[in-house]
Short mmCIF file of C-alpha atoms in Angstrom, two decimals:
data_model
loop_
_atom_site.label_atom_id
_atom_site.label_comp_id
_atom_site.label_asym_id
_atom_site.label_seq_id
_atom_site.Cartn_x
_atom_site.Cartn_y
_atom_site.Cartn_z
CA MET A 1 0.13 -0.05 -0.26
CA THR A 2 1.71 2.91 -1.40
CA LYS A 3 1.50 6.27 1.27
CA GLN A 4 -1.81 8.53 -0.36
CA GLN A 5 -1.27 11.78 -2.25
CA ALA A 6 -2.72 15.32 -2.41
CA ASN A 7 -4.13 15.65 -5.72
CA TRP A 8 -4.04 19.25 -4.89
CA SER A 9 -2.12 21.06 -3.75
CA PRO A 10 -2.39 25.08 -2.26
CA TYR A 11 0.14 26.53 -3.08
CA ASP A 12 1.61 27.88 -6.88
CA ASN A 13 4.82 28.81 -7.82
CA ASN A 14 4.57 32.73 -9.59
CA GLY A 15 8.03 32.43 -9.89
CA GLY A 16 10.51 35.37 -10.69
CA THR A 17 13.80 37.02 -9.07
CA CYS A 18 14.36 39.18 -6.54
CA VAL A 19 17.26 41.26 -5.47
CA ALA A 20 19.03 43.50 -3.33
CA ILE A 21 22.21 45.17 -2.56
CA ALA A 22 23.06 47.57 0.43
CA GLY A 23 25.62 50.37 -0.07
CA ALA A 24 26.68 52.82 2.19
CA ASP A 25 24.54 55.15 2.21
CA TYR A 26 21.15 53.52 0.04
CA CYS A 27 19.89 50.42 -1.07
CA VAL A 28 18.72 48.67 -4.21
CA ILE A 29 15.85 46.85 -4.17
CA ALA A 30 14.55 44.88 -7.89
CA ALA A 31 11.76 42.49 -8.92
CA ASP A 32 11.42 41.48 -12.65
CA THR A 33 7.57 41.70 -13.34
CA ARG A 34 6.59 38.33 -14.90
CA MET A 35 4.40 36.29 -13.50
CA SER A 36 3.93 32.73 -14.82
CA THR A 37 2.38 29.61 -13.40
CA GLY A 38 3.90 26.36 -15.21
CA TYR A 39 4.46 27.11 -19.02
CA SER A 40 2.15 29.48 -19.33
CA ILE A 41 2.42 33.98 -18.65
CA LEU A 42 0.03 35.57 -16.66
CA THR A 43 1.44 38.76 -16.90
CA ARG A 44 4.34 41.00 -17.86
CA ASP A 45 3.50 43.38 -16.05
CA TYR A 46 3.22 42.92 -12.17
CA SER A 47 5.40 44.39 -8.87
CA LYS A 48 6.12 41.91 -6.48
CA ILE A 49 8.11 44.95 -4.59
CA ILE A 50 6.40 47.00 -1.84
CA GLN A 51 7.26 50.08 0.37
CA LEU A 52 6.37 48.81 4.00
CA ALA A 53 8.13 51.92 5.86
CA ASP A 54 9.65 55.21 5.32
CA LYS A 55 12.90 53.36 5.21
CA SER A 56 11.68 49.16 3.98
CA VAL A 57 11.22 47.95 1.16
CA MET A 58 10.28 43.88 0.68
CA ALA A 59 10.83 42.08 -2.87
CA SER A 60 9.68 38.89 -3.02
CA SER A 61 8.72 35.74 -5.13
CA GLY A 62 7.20 32.32 -4.86
CA PHE A 63 3.02 32.20 -4.81
CA GLN A 64 1.96 35.42 -5.49
CA ALA A 65 -0.77 35.14 -3.01
CA ASP A 66 0.73 34.55 -0.49
CA VAL A 67 3.01 37.56 -0.88
CA ARG A 68 -0.12 39.85 -1.27
CA ALA A 69 -1.76 38.67 1.90
CA LEU A 70 1.72 38.72 3.94
CA GLN A 71 1.86 42.47 1.91
CA LYS A 72 -1.72 43.13 3.84
CA VAL A 73 -0.55 41.36 7.91
CA LEU A 74 2.74 43.51 7.59
CA ALA A 75 1.02 46.83 6.33
CA ALA A 76 -1.60 46.44 9.10
CA ARG A 77 0.72 45.72 11.20
CA HIS A 78 2.62 49.00 10.54
CA LEU A 79 -0.13 51.32 10.87
CA ILE A 80 -0.86 49.70 14.54
CA TYR A 81 2.80 50.25 15.70
CA GLN A 82 2.41 53.87 13.73
CA HIS A 83 -0.34 54.53 16.07
CA GLN A 84 1.17 52.82 19.57
CA HIS A 85 4.84 54.39 18.85
CA ASN A 86 4.00 58.33 16.96
CA LYS A 87 6.90 56.82 14.55
CA GLN A 88 7.31 54.57 11.12
CA MET A 89 9.49 50.98 11.80
CA SER A 90 13.09 51.42 11.57
CA CYS A 91 14.29 48.69 8.67
CA PRO A 92 15.55 46.38 11.41
CA ALA A 93 12.96 46.23 13.71
CA MET A 94 10.34 45.18 10.26
CA ALA A 95 12.60 42.07 9.76
CA GLN A 96 12.70 40.99 12.96
CA LEU A 97 8.46 41.69 12.63
CA LEU A 98 8.90 39.80 8.98
CA SER A 99 10.52 37.23 10.44
CA ASN A 100 7.90 36.80 13.22
CA THR A 101 4.84 36.83 10.48
CA LEU A 102 6.30 33.63 8.77
CA TYR A 103 6.63 31.73 11.67
CA PHE A 104 3.64 32.10 12.26
CA LYS A 105 2.23 30.21 10.12
CA ARG A 106 5.13 27.76 9.67
CA PHE A 107 2.60 24.66 9.80
CA PHE A 108 1.28 26.38 6.60
CA PRO A 109 3.25 28.43 5.49
CA TYR A 110 3.47 31.33 3.51
CA TYR A 111 5.53 30.65 0.36
CA ALA A 112 7.06 33.37 -0.33
CA PHE A 113 10.66 33.78 -0.62
CA ASN A 114 11.82 37.40 0.75
CA VAL A 115 14.63 39.86 0.15
CA LEU A 116 14.10 43.31 2.73
CA GLY A 117 15.76 46.17 1.90
CA GLY A 118 16.29 49.80 3.58
CA LEU A 119 18.39 52.49 5.71
CA ASP A 120 18.99 51.39 9.12
CA SER A 121 18.59 53.71 11.86
CA GLU A 122 22.50 55.14 11.39
CA GLY A 123 21.22 56.06 7.54
CA LYS A 124 23.37 53.38 6.13
CA GLY A 125 21.88 50.53 3.52
CA CYS A 126 20.77 46.25 5.35
CA VAL A 127 19.10 43.77 3.25
CA PHE A 128 17.40 41.12 5.41
CA THR A 129 17.13 37.62 3.17
CA TYR A 130 14.91 35.03 4.56
CA ASP A 131 13.65 31.68 3.73
CA ALA A 132 9.87 30.93 3.67
CA VAL A 133 9.56 29.95 7.73
CA GLY A 134 11.14 33.74 8.50
CA SER A 135 14.57 32.72 8.88
CA TYR A 136 16.56 35.03 8.39
CA GLU A 137 19.95 37.34 8.03
CA ARG A 138 21.54 40.46 8.23
CA VAL A 139 24.06 40.26 4.43
CA GLY A 140 24.83 42.35 1.95
CA TYR A 141 23.28 42.10 -0.98
CA SER A 142 21.18 38.65 -1.65
CA ALA A 143 18.89 37.25 -4.51
CA GLN A 144 16.11 34.71 -4.18
CA GLY A 145 13.30 33.17 -6.55
CA SER A 146 14.12 31.32 -9.73
CA GLY A 147 16.80 32.92 -11.35
CA ALA A 148 18.69 33.22 -7.87
CA THR A 149 20.28 30.43 -8.47
CA LEU A 150 21.73 32.15 -11.57
CA ILE A 151 22.69 35.62 -9.68
CA THR A 152 24.05 34.49 -6.64
CA PRO A 153 27.61 32.86 -7.73
CA PHE A 154 27.83 36.13 -10.02
CA LEU A 155 26.79 38.65 -6.88
CA ASP A 156 29.49 36.60 -4.35
CA ASN A 157 32.29 37.22 -7.19
CA GLN A 158 31.77 40.99 -7.15
CA LEU A 159 30.59 41.56 -3.81
CA LYS A 160 32.56 39.68 -1.60
CA SER A 161 35.62 39.60 -0.19
CA PRO A 162 38.08 37.91 -1.90
CA SER A 163 40.20 36.02 0.66
CA PRO A 164 38.76 33.52 2.96
CA LEU A 165 42.16 33.46 4.88
CA LEU A 166 42.75 36.95 5.03
CA LEU A 167 39.64 37.66 6.38
CA PRO A 168 36.65 36.31 7.28
CA ALA A 169 34.30 35.60 4.17
CA LYS A 170 31.87 38.45 4.96
CA ASP A 171 29.44 39.97 2.39
CA ALA A 172 29.83 43.41 4.14
CA VAL A 173 28.61 46.39 2.74
CA THR A 174 29.51 47.16 -0.42
CA PRO A 175 31.82 50.41 -1.10
CA LEU A 176 29.68 50.87 -4.74
CA SER A 177 29.26 53.50 -5.69
CA GLU A 178 25.01 54.05 -6.11
CA ILE A 179 25.26 54.41 -9.58
CA GLU A 180 27.64 51.16 -9.95
CA ALA A 181 25.36 49.66 -7.80
CA ILE A 182 22.44 49.31 -10.67
CA ASP A 183 24.75 48.88 -12.69
CA LEU A 184 25.62 45.81 -11.66
CA VAL A 185 21.71 44.76 -10.64
CA LYS A 186 20.72 45.42 -14.79
CA THR A 187 23.46 43.61 -15.15
CA CYS A 188 22.18 40.49 -13.10
CA PHE A 189 18.86 40.18 -14.50
CA ALA A 190 20.13 40.92 -17.91
CA SER A 191 22.06 37.89 -17.45
CA ALA A 192 19.79 35.97 -15.11
CA THR A 193 16.68 36.20 -18.32
CA GLU A 194 19.14 34.56 -20.51
CA ARG A 195 18.47 31.17 -18.61
CA ASP A 196 15.74 31.71 -16.77
CA ILE A 197 12.21 30.94 -18.46
CA TYR A 198 10.43 32.64 -15.41
CA THR A 199 12.83 35.95 -15.40
CA GLY A 200 12.01 38.13 -18.00
CA ASP A 201 9.67 41.65 -19.71
CA LYS A 202 10.80 44.16 -16.59
CA VAL A 203 13.15 45.09 -13.63
CA GLU A 204 11.82 46.90 -11.39
CA MET A 205 14.57 48.96 -9.28
CA LEU A 206 13.49 50.75 -6.22
CA VAL A 207 16.47 52.52 -5.12
CA LEU A 208 16.27 54.14 -1.27
CA ASN A 209 18.56 56.63 0.24
CA ALA A 210 18.44 59.67 2.49
CA SER A 211 16.78 61.82 0.22
CA GLY A 212 14.20 59.56 -0.33
CA ILE A 213 13.09 56.49 -2.60
CA ARG A 214 13.61 56.30 -6.56
CA ARG A 215 12.04 53.81 -8.92
CA GLU A 216 13.60 52.55 -12.27
CA PHE A 217 12.95 51.07 -14.99
CA MET A 218 14.53 48.33 -17.63
CA GLU A 219 13.62 46.17 -20.12
CA LEU A 220 14.35 42.62 -20.54
CA ARG A 221 13.97 39.72 -22.87
CA LYS A 222 10.50 38.89 -23.10
CA ASP A 223 10.84 34.94 -24.55
CA MET B 1 -28.81 65.79 40.40
CA PHE B 2 -29.53 64.24 43.92
CA ARG B 3 -28.55 61.06 45.04
CA ASN B 4 -31.67 58.57 44.71
CA GLN B 5 -32.70 55.05 45.20
CA TYR B 6 -32.54 54.15 42.12
CA ASP B 7 -28.83 55.28 41.19
CA THR B 8 -27.29 52.57 42.41
CA ASP B 9 -26.90 50.67 39.06
CA VAL B 10 -26.80 50.78 35.62
CA THR B 11 -29.61 48.14 34.88
CA THR B 12 -32.19 50.13 37.52
CA TRP B 13 -34.88 51.79 36.00
CA SER B 14 -36.25 55.19 37.86
CA PRO B 15 -39.39 54.93 38.12
CA ALA B 16 -39.76 58.30 36.02
CA GLY B 17 -38.10 55.84 33.14
CA ARG B 18 -34.66 56.93 34.03
CA LEU B 19 -31.31 55.26 33.83
CA PHE B 20 -29.39 57.13 36.48
CA GLN B 21 -26.06 56.23 35.69
CA VAL B 22 -25.99 56.68 31.97
CA GLU B 23 -26.99 60.41 32.82
CA TYR B 24 -24.46 60.27 35.42
CA ALA B 25 -21.49 59.04 32.62
CA MET B 26 -23.03 62.08 30.73
CA GLU B 27 -22.26 64.30 33.46
CA ALA B 28 -18.20 63.05 33.48
CA VAL B 29 -18.40 64.19 30.39
CA LYS B 30 -19.53 67.46 31.27
CA GLN B 31 -16.27 68.32 33.41
CA GLY B 32 -13.66 67.00 30.85
CA SER B 33 -11.62 70.14 29.34
CA ALA B 34 -13.94 71.24 25.77
CA ALA B 35 -13.32 69.89 22.83
CA ILE B 36 -14.48 71.06 19.46
CA GLY B 37 -15.80 69.93 16.36
CA LEU B 38 -16.89 71.90 12.90
CA ARG B 39 -16.65 70.53 8.76
CA SER B 40 -17.68 71.61 5.90
CA LYS B 41 -17.83 70.44 2.59
CA THR B 42 -15.02 68.55 2.16
CA HIS B 43 -12.93 69.36 5.74
CA VAL B 44 -13.36 68.63 9.44
CA VAL B 45 -11.50 70.11 12.25
CA LEU B 46 -10.92 69.32 15.64
CA ALA B 47 -10.20 70.97 18.34
CA SER B 48 -9.32 70.60 22.14
CA VAL B 49 -7.99 72.57 25.12
CA ASN B 50 -4.84 71.21 26.59
CA LYS B 51 -5.80 71.09 30.65
CA ALA B 52 -3.04 69.88 32.47
CA SER B 53 -3.42 68.83 36.08
CA SER B 54 -1.14 70.42 37.66
CA GLU B 55 1.83 73.21 36.21
CA LEU B 56 4.92 70.32 36.46
CA SER B 57 2.24 68.14 34.08
CA SER B 58 2.36 67.54 30.41
CA HIS B 59 -1.50 68.17 29.21
CA GLN B 60 -3.64 64.71 28.71
CA LYS B 61 -4.01 63.74 25.04
CA LYS B 62 -7.68 64.46 23.92
CA ILE B 63 -7.12 64.26 20.12
CA PHE B 64 -6.56 60.80 18.02
CA LYS B 65 -5.98 59.86 14.65
CA VAL B 66 -7.86 56.92 14.06
CA ASP B 67 -7.38 56.53 10.33
CA ASP B 68 -5.59 58.89 7.44
CA HIS B 69 -9.98 60.18 7.00
CA ILE B 70 -11.32 59.54 10.63
CA GLY B 71 -9.84 61.51 13.49
CA VAL B 72 -11.81 61.89 17.32
CA ALA B 73 -11.36 64.48 19.49
CA ILE B 74 -13.09 63.12 23.20
CA ALA B 75 -14.10 64.73 26.37
CA GLY B 76 -14.24 63.08 30.20
CA LEU B 77 -12.65 60.15 30.84
CA THR B 78 -8.91 60.37 29.05
CA ALA B 79 -9.04 56.83 29.64
CA ASP B 80 -12.20 55.62 28.61
CA GLY B 81 -11.37 57.59 24.97
CA ARG B 82 -8.17 56.33 24.86
CA VAL B 83 -9.42 52.39 24.73
CA LEU B 84 -12.17 53.47 22.42
CA SER B 85 -9.90 55.62 19.70
CA ARG B 86 -7.82 52.01 20.21
CA TYR B 87 -10.72 49.97 19.23
CA MET B 88 -12.00 52.50 16.53
CA ARG B 89 -8.54 52.46 15.56
CA ASN B 90 -8.37 48.34 15.44
CA GLU B 91 -11.81 48.35 13.21
CA CYS B 92 -10.63 50.93 10.72
CA ILE B 93 -7.50 48.37 9.63
CA ASN B 94 -9.78 45.57 10.02
CA TYR B 95 -12.43 46.59 6.90
CA SER B 96 -9.39 48.38 5.00
CA TYR B 97 -7.62 45.03 5.13
CA THR B 98 -11.15 43.01 3.92
CA TYR B 99 -12.10 45.47 1.82
CA GLU B 100 -9.23 47.41 0.73
CA SER B 101 -10.86 50.54 0.89
CA PRO B 102 -11.53 52.82 3.95
CA LEU B 103 -14.09 52.68 5.93
CA PRO B 104 -17.10 54.52 6.20
CA VAL B 105 -17.46 57.05 9.24
CA GLY B 106 -21.49 56.26 9.69
CA ARG B 107 -20.47 52.78 9.68
CA LEU B 108 -17.86 53.54 12.79
CA VAL B 109 -19.63 55.33 14.43
CA VAL B 110 -22.62 52.85 15.02
CA GLN B 111 -20.18 50.20 15.56
CA LEU B 112 -19.17 52.75 18.76
CA ALA B 113 -22.18 53.60 19.37
CA ASP B 114 -23.83 50.03 19.50
CA LYS B 115 -20.44 49.14 22.15
CA ALA B 116 -21.74 52.25 24.46
CA GLN B 117 -24.90 50.30 24.09
CA VAL B 118 -23.91 47.54 26.05
CA CYS B 119 -22.28 48.95 28.63
CA THR B 120 -25.74 50.06 29.73
CA GLN B 121 -27.53 46.99 29.57
CA ARG B 122 -24.93 44.44 32.03
CA SER B 123 -25.10 44.80 35.84
CA TRP B 124 -21.71 43.83 35.40
CA LYS B 125 -19.73 46.84 33.40
CA ARG B 126 -20.18 50.84 34.43
CA PRO B 127 -20.93 53.43 31.15
CA TYR B 128 -17.80 54.52 28.98
CA GLY B 129 -17.31 57.78 30.65
CA VAL B 130 -16.55 59.43 27.96
CA GLY B 131 -17.57 61.82 24.70
CA LEU B 132 -16.65 61.56 21.07
CA LEU B 133 -16.68 64.24 18.50
CA VAL B 134 -15.99 62.19 15.33
CA GLY B 135 -14.85 63.65 12.33
CA GLY B 136 -14.08 61.99 9.29
CA LEU B 137 -14.52 62.17 5.25
CA ASP B 138 -15.78 59.43 2.65
CA GLU B 139 -17.32 58.89 -0.14
CA SER B 140 -20.39 60.32 1.05
CA GLY B 141 -18.87 63.67 1.73
CA ALA B 142 -17.04 65.37 5.16
CA HIS B 143 -19.09 64.11 8.70
CA LEU B 144 -18.79 65.58 12.40
CA TYR B 145 -20.97 62.99 14.57
CA TYR B 146 -21.57 63.51 18.58
CA ASN B 147 -21.01 59.51 20.39
CA CYS B 148 -22.37 59.78 23.81
CA PRO B 149 -22.22 57.75 26.59
CA SER B 150 -25.25 56.78 26.51
CA GLY B 151 -24.83 54.79 23.01
CA ASN B 152 -26.50 57.72 21.09
CA TYR B 153 -24.80 58.87 18.56
CA PHE B 154 -25.98 62.83 15.92
CA GLU B 155 -24.38 64.34 13.23
CA TYR B 156 -23.41 68.02 13.42
CA GLN B 157 -22.70 70.99 11.18
CA ALA B 158 -20.41 72.01 14.20
CA PHE B 159 -20.66 70.63 17.76
CA ALA B 160 -18.75 71.92 21.80
CA ILE B 161 -18.70 69.38 24.55
CA GLY B 162 -17.04 69.64 27.96
CA SER B 163 -16.65 72.24 30.03
CA ARG B 164 -17.99 76.16 29.17
CA SER B 165 -19.36 74.49 25.94
CA GLN B 166 -21.66 76.81 26.03
CA ALA B 167 -20.07 79.38 25.32
CA ALA B 168 -18.14 78.03 21.84
CA LYS B 169 -21.70 76.16 21.02
CA THR B 170 -23.59 80.14 21.77
CA TYR B 171 -21.02 81.11 18.90
CA LEU B 172 -20.96 78.30 16.63
CA GLU B 173 -24.67 78.69 16.68
CA ARG B 174 -24.39 81.86 15.40
CA LYS B 175 -22.07 80.99 12.03
CA PHE B 176 -23.07 77.37 11.48
CA GLU B 177 -24.85 78.58 8.57
CA SER B 178 -21.69 79.23 6.28
CA PHE B 179 -19.93 76.27 7.70
CA MET B 180 -20.37 74.05 4.67
CA ASP B 181 -19.10 76.40 1.83
CA SER B 182 -16.28 77.48 4.23
CA SER B 183 -12.88 77.61 2.84
CA ARG B 184 -10.29 75.39 5.16
CA GLU B 185 -8.61 78.24 6.67
CA ASP B 186 -11.49 79.60 7.47
CA LEU B 187 -12.96 76.14 9.05
CA ILE B 188 -9.41 76.38 11.29
CA LYS B 189 -10.16 80.26 12.07
CA ASP B 190 -14.22 79.26 13.19
CA ALA B 191 -12.62 76.70 15.61
CA LEU B 192 -10.28 78.77 17.21
CA PHE B 193 -12.77 81.37 18.04
CA ALA B 194 -14.88 78.99 19.33
CA LEU B 195 -12.05 77.66 21.47
CA ARG B 196 -11.47 81.25 22.65
CA GLU B 197 -14.75 81.48 23.55
CA THR B 198 -14.31 78.60 26.56
CA LEU B 199 -11.30 80.14 27.73
CA GLN B 200 -13.36 82.94 28.73
CA GLY B 201 -10.79 85.85 28.99
CA GLU B 202 -7.45 83.59 29.86
CA LYS B 203 -4.92 84.12 27.58
CA MET B 204 -4.71 82.14 24.51
CA THR B 205 -1.65 80.18 23.31
CA SER B 206 -0.81 77.81 21.61
CA SER B 207 0.56 75.59 24.43
CA ILE B 208 -3.28 75.99 25.41
CA CYS B 209 -4.98 74.50 22.73
CA THR B 210 -4.46 71.54 19.78
CA ILE B 211 -6.19 71.67 16.08
CA SER B 212 -6.08 68.87 14.13
CA ILE B 213 -7.81 68.71 10.32
CA LEU B 214 -8.59 66.40 7.41
CA GLY B 215 -10.34 66.95 4.36
CA ALA B 216 -10.39 66.02 0.68
CA GLY B 217 -6.30 65.13 -0.24
CA GLU B 218 -5.57 66.10 3.42
CA ALA B 219 -4.98 63.53 5.64
CA PHE B 220 -5.66 63.04 9.13
CA HIS B 221 -2.89 65.49 11.32
CA VAL B 222 -2.16 67.39 14.20
CA LEU B 223 -1.22 71.29 13.48
CA ASP B 224 2.04 71.79 14.65
CA GLN B 225 2.42 74.60 17.55
CA GLU B 226 4.69 77.28 16.03
CA THR B 227 1.04 77.33 12.61
CA VAL B 228 -1.09 76.93 15.40
CA GLN B 229 0.49 80.59 17.09
CA ARG B 230 0.68 82.30 13.29
CA LEU B 231 -3.33 81.88 13.27
CA ILE B 232 -3.49 82.71 16.62
CA ASN B 233 -1.44 86.25 16.56
CA GLU B 234 -3.27 86.84 13.18
CA PHE B 235 -6.81 86.87 14.76
CA GLU B 236 -5.59 88.67 17.73
CA VAL B 237 -3.93 91.28 15.88
CA VAL B 238 -7.09 91.68 13.26
CA GLY B 239 -9.43 92.12 16.16
CA GLU B 240 -11.72 90.60 18.77
CA GLU B 241 -14.83 90.16 16.15
CA PRO B 242 -13.70 87.98 12.74
CA PRO B 243 -14.07 90.56 10.63
CA ALA B 244 -16.78 90.12 7.24
CA ASP B 245 -14.00 91.43 5.19
CA ASP B 246 -11.25 89.14 5.96
CA GLU B 247 -9.98 87.75 2.50
CA ALA B 248 -6.97 90.22 2.67
CA ALA B 249 -4.23 88.45 0.84
CA ALA B 250 -1.52 86.97 3.19
CA PRO B 251 2.16 87.72 2.95
CA ASP B 252 3.89 85.68 1.12
CA ALA B 253 6.22 83.90 3.79
CA GLU B 254 3.42 82.71 5.85
CA ALA B 255 1.23 81.52 2.41
CA ALA B 256 4.52 79.16 1.39
CA ALA B 257 5.09 78.34 5.08
CA PRO B 258 1.97 76.72 6.40
CA ASP B 259 1.43 74.64 2.97
CA ALA B 260 4.91 73.16 3.07
CA ALA B 261 4.41 72.32 6.75
CA GLU B 262 0.59 71.48 6.54
CA GLY B 263 -0.04 69.49 3.41
CA ALA B 264 -2.79 72.27 2.21
CA ALA B 265 -5.21 70.47 0.28
CA PRO B 266 -4.83 70.16 -3.44
CA ASP B 267 -8.51 71.73 -4.66
CA GLN B 268 -7.87 74.37 -2.08
CA GLY B 269 -5.86 75.80 -5.14
CA ALA B 270 -2.11 77.07 -4.96
CA ALA B 271 -3.37 80.35 -3.70
CA PRO B 272 -1.69 81.86 -0.81
CA MET B 273 -3.93 81.18 2.85
CA ASP B 274 -6.65 83.92 2.92
CA ILE B 275 -6.79 86.03 6.12
#
């Protein structure tokens, strides 16, 4: 007798890739705008990025219905925080909240692979990367989603400190300038689009710095 | 009001058909420091007098943001008011979460009123000792409601509650017919004048009052002290009564600063404040 398997899954994977890079005084968060299911494209123009607070932006790939539900929960919790504390949540605080929210559904998880980016309380760029159940870490850069396996090795090559013998191989906040970082992100997506069928159409990039937030788009291959 | 044998429980009727505990709760509202609300077609202004229990302490917070489109000013037991504000905030957040649209003000005040009514019909509860002036903007326009401890609520063009509110009400009764078409700035000015009536001779400064506004294109927010002080200075300079010909153009400096500080509603145009 073989074990009975489910003939229906509550989850679906809508594909897509998210990337974030932290700089000395800025943070770049980017995600492609393609939403897929199976081998089909649902839309070429879907945003996976949401600004949760003044200095916190989250990009999530995975099952977009769960992503949307997660975004709503975080937005509501942030409103409550603002009522109680009379100020916006800091990025590290939002990072902890996201982790707790994900673990809350440890036994029926949000199928969301998140990357949270922003500015910490000192104004330095910060990036937090998550798994589906809330395990998180502050890092200098991160990629999540279907193209992550193609992008991460490239970012390791460009951003990680070279010798693990001389220094601890910590991927510190990059010394790159904002323009250089944005260029790097564009290169990542252009490359991932070539080989990952779920990544393409457009990349949406949000740049957070002391003067505020800026949004940029770049066209990608549509095949 | 005299003490009598029918006022021990909220669940005891008097032979005259009154619930004394509820009426005593309304007395508590009259003891609190004044709160005033006025509305036009597009804006609602809520103002309150800041009463500090002693010179050493800070004043109590009487105006609360409930949501971008709803604010509340309270008079009476401020602790009860705080708790009810938290309830209202929660209701707004939950409604927004479910329907992705702002909670209509009329719905919120009914929920609030029903909540207050429960406390008038349970022997183990007491009525809330706070009156709430709920101001909000939704698809049906700008609204101002008053919720009492009894569980009743009424819609108003303008209203005042708390101690010495009668003076403010007298002023508002004279002027209310013009409020519907008032400009944003005139509405704020009328609120300040009404507030001044409750002070009855006390010197009016920005530290003794709190003014808040919400409207079309303008989320609920409390005006900062400098803006309020400047407004007070303007009308003290002009004179006692709000003159009919107060449409003189304001100096440029004043026009630039309040627009930046208060985020003036776009449909008021880019014109300087009419003072």
